[in-house]
Tab-separated table of C-alpha atoms in Angstrom:
chain	number	residue	atom	x	y	z
A	1	SER	CA	-42.137	-93.076	-91.944
A	2	LYS	CA	-39.861	-91.278	-89.476
A	3	PHE	CA	-38.408	-94.623	-88.363
A	4	MET	CA	-37.692	-95.606	-91.955
A	5	THR	CA	-36.103	-92.238	-92.721
A	6	SER	CA	-33.987	-92.403	-89.579
A	7	SER	CA	-32.911	-95.971	-90.236
A	8	ILE	CA	-31.975	-95.233	-93.862
A	9	PHE	CA	-29.927	-92.191	-92.842
A	10	ALA	CA	-28.229	-93.986	-89.935
A	11	SER	CA	-27.497	-97.094	-91.992
A	12	SER	CA	-26.164	-95.177	-94.975
A	13	SER	CA	-23.841	-93.017	-92.924
A	14	ALA	CA	-22.652	-95.998	-90.866
A	15	ALA	CA	-21.976	-98.043	-94.004
A	16	ILE	CA	-20.099	-95.233	-95.749
A	17	LEU	CA	-17.963	-94.368	-92.736
A	18	SER	CA	-17.162	-97.895	-91.582
A	19	ASN	CA	-16.783	-99.723	-94.890
A	20	PRO	CA	-13.091	-98.880	-95.530
A	21	PHE	CA	-12.178	-100.274	-92.107
A	22	ASP	CA	-14.408	-103.310	-92.650
A	23	LEU	CA	-12.695	-103.969	-95.978
A	24	CYS	CA	-9.242	-103.788	-94.369
A	25	LYS	CA	-10.317	-106.078	-91.534
A	26	THR	CA	-11.738	-108.662	-93.931
A	27	ARG	CA	-8.638	-108.605	-96.132
A	28	THR	CA	-6.376	-108.945	-93.086
A	29	MET	CA	-8.395	-111.908	-91.806
A	30	ASN	CA	-8.229	-113.555	-95.247
A	31	ASN	CA	-4.496	-112.810	-95.463
A	32	THR	CA	-4.775	-111.142	-98.893
A	33	LYS	CA	-2.562	-108.458	-100.377
A	34	ASN	CA	-3.461	-104.759	-100.127
A	35	HIS	CA	-4.930	-105.127	-96.661
A	36	ASN	CA	-4.291	-101.593	-95.389
A	37	ILE	CA	-5.950	-98.360	-96.505
A	38	THR	CA	-2.857	-96.806	-98.090
A	39	ASP	CA	-2.132	-99.903	-100.212
A	40	ILE	CA	-5.746	-100.131	-101.338
A	41	ILE	CA	-5.733	-96.478	-102.434
A	42	ARG	CA	-2.312	-96.780	-104.099
A	43	TYR	CA	-2.943	-99.991	-106.082
A	44	GLU	CA	-6.725	-100.056	-106.562
A	45	GLY	CA	-7.837	-96.430	-106.268
A	46	PHE	CA	-9.857	-94.516	-103.697
A	47	PRO	CA	-13.324	-95.743	-104.834
A	48	SER	CA	-12.332	-99.353	-104.125
A	49	LEU	CA	-12.431	-98.565	-100.389
A	50	PHE	CA	-16.199	-98.595	-100.721
A	51	LYS	CA	-16.647	-102.041	-102.286
A	52	GLY	CA	-19.607	-103.684	-100.585
A	53	THR	CA	-21.072	-100.472	-99.158
A	54	LEU	CA	-24.496	-101.124	-100.698
A	55	ALA	CA	-24.601	-104.663	-99.308
A	56	ASN	CA	-23.526	-103.347	-95.911
A	57	ALA	CA	-26.262	-100.679	-95.974
A	58	ASN	CA	-28.889	-103.240	-97.047
A	59	ARG	CA	-27.971	-105.334	-94.038
A	60	GLN	CA	-28.084	-102.395	-91.637
A	61	VAL	CA	-31.362	-100.700	-92.724
A	62	PRO	CA	-33.675	-103.383	-91.266
A	63	LEU	CA	-31.500	-103.609	-88.156
A	64	HIS	CA	-31.761	-99.878	-87.470
A	65	PHE	CA	-35.463	-99.784	-88.372
A	66	ILE	CA	-36.267	-102.459	-85.786
A	67	ARG	CA	-33.911	-100.848	-83.257
A	68	PHE	CA	-35.553	-97.406	-83.566
A	69	LEU	CA	-39.046	-98.899	-83.538
A	70	MET	CA	-38.330	-100.896	-80.373
A	71	LEU	CA	-36.704	-97.911	-78.697
A	72	GLU	CA	-39.813	-95.818	-79.347
A	73	TYR	CA	-42.042	-98.628	-78.097
A	74	ILE	CA	-40.014	-99.019	-74.891
A	75	ASN	CA	-40.032	-95.259	-74.311
A	76	LYS	CA	-43.794	-95.184	-74.772
A	77	LEU	CA	-44.260	-98.058	-72.296
A	78	SER	CA	-41.953	-96.527	-69.689
A	79	ASN	CA	-43.742	-93.162	-69.810
A	80	GLN	CA	-47.159	-94.627	-69.049
A	81	ASP	CA	-47.857	-93.717	-65.464
């Protein structure tokens, strides 16, 4: 419930904010054209910076869910005196 809500919010915001940089990094590693943000916006349009955002968020939601759940579990264990 609260872990799922937190993980969805954290994953969505992380995917949206980091995806343009991830796209540039991937294109630079693959040595393709339009590998910087200004070229992508100029030749492909602003929305193309967010290609793969949904896939990125789908990968991050379970990661954050488990991370928040384990953090709560560890906090609960450490506060048992």
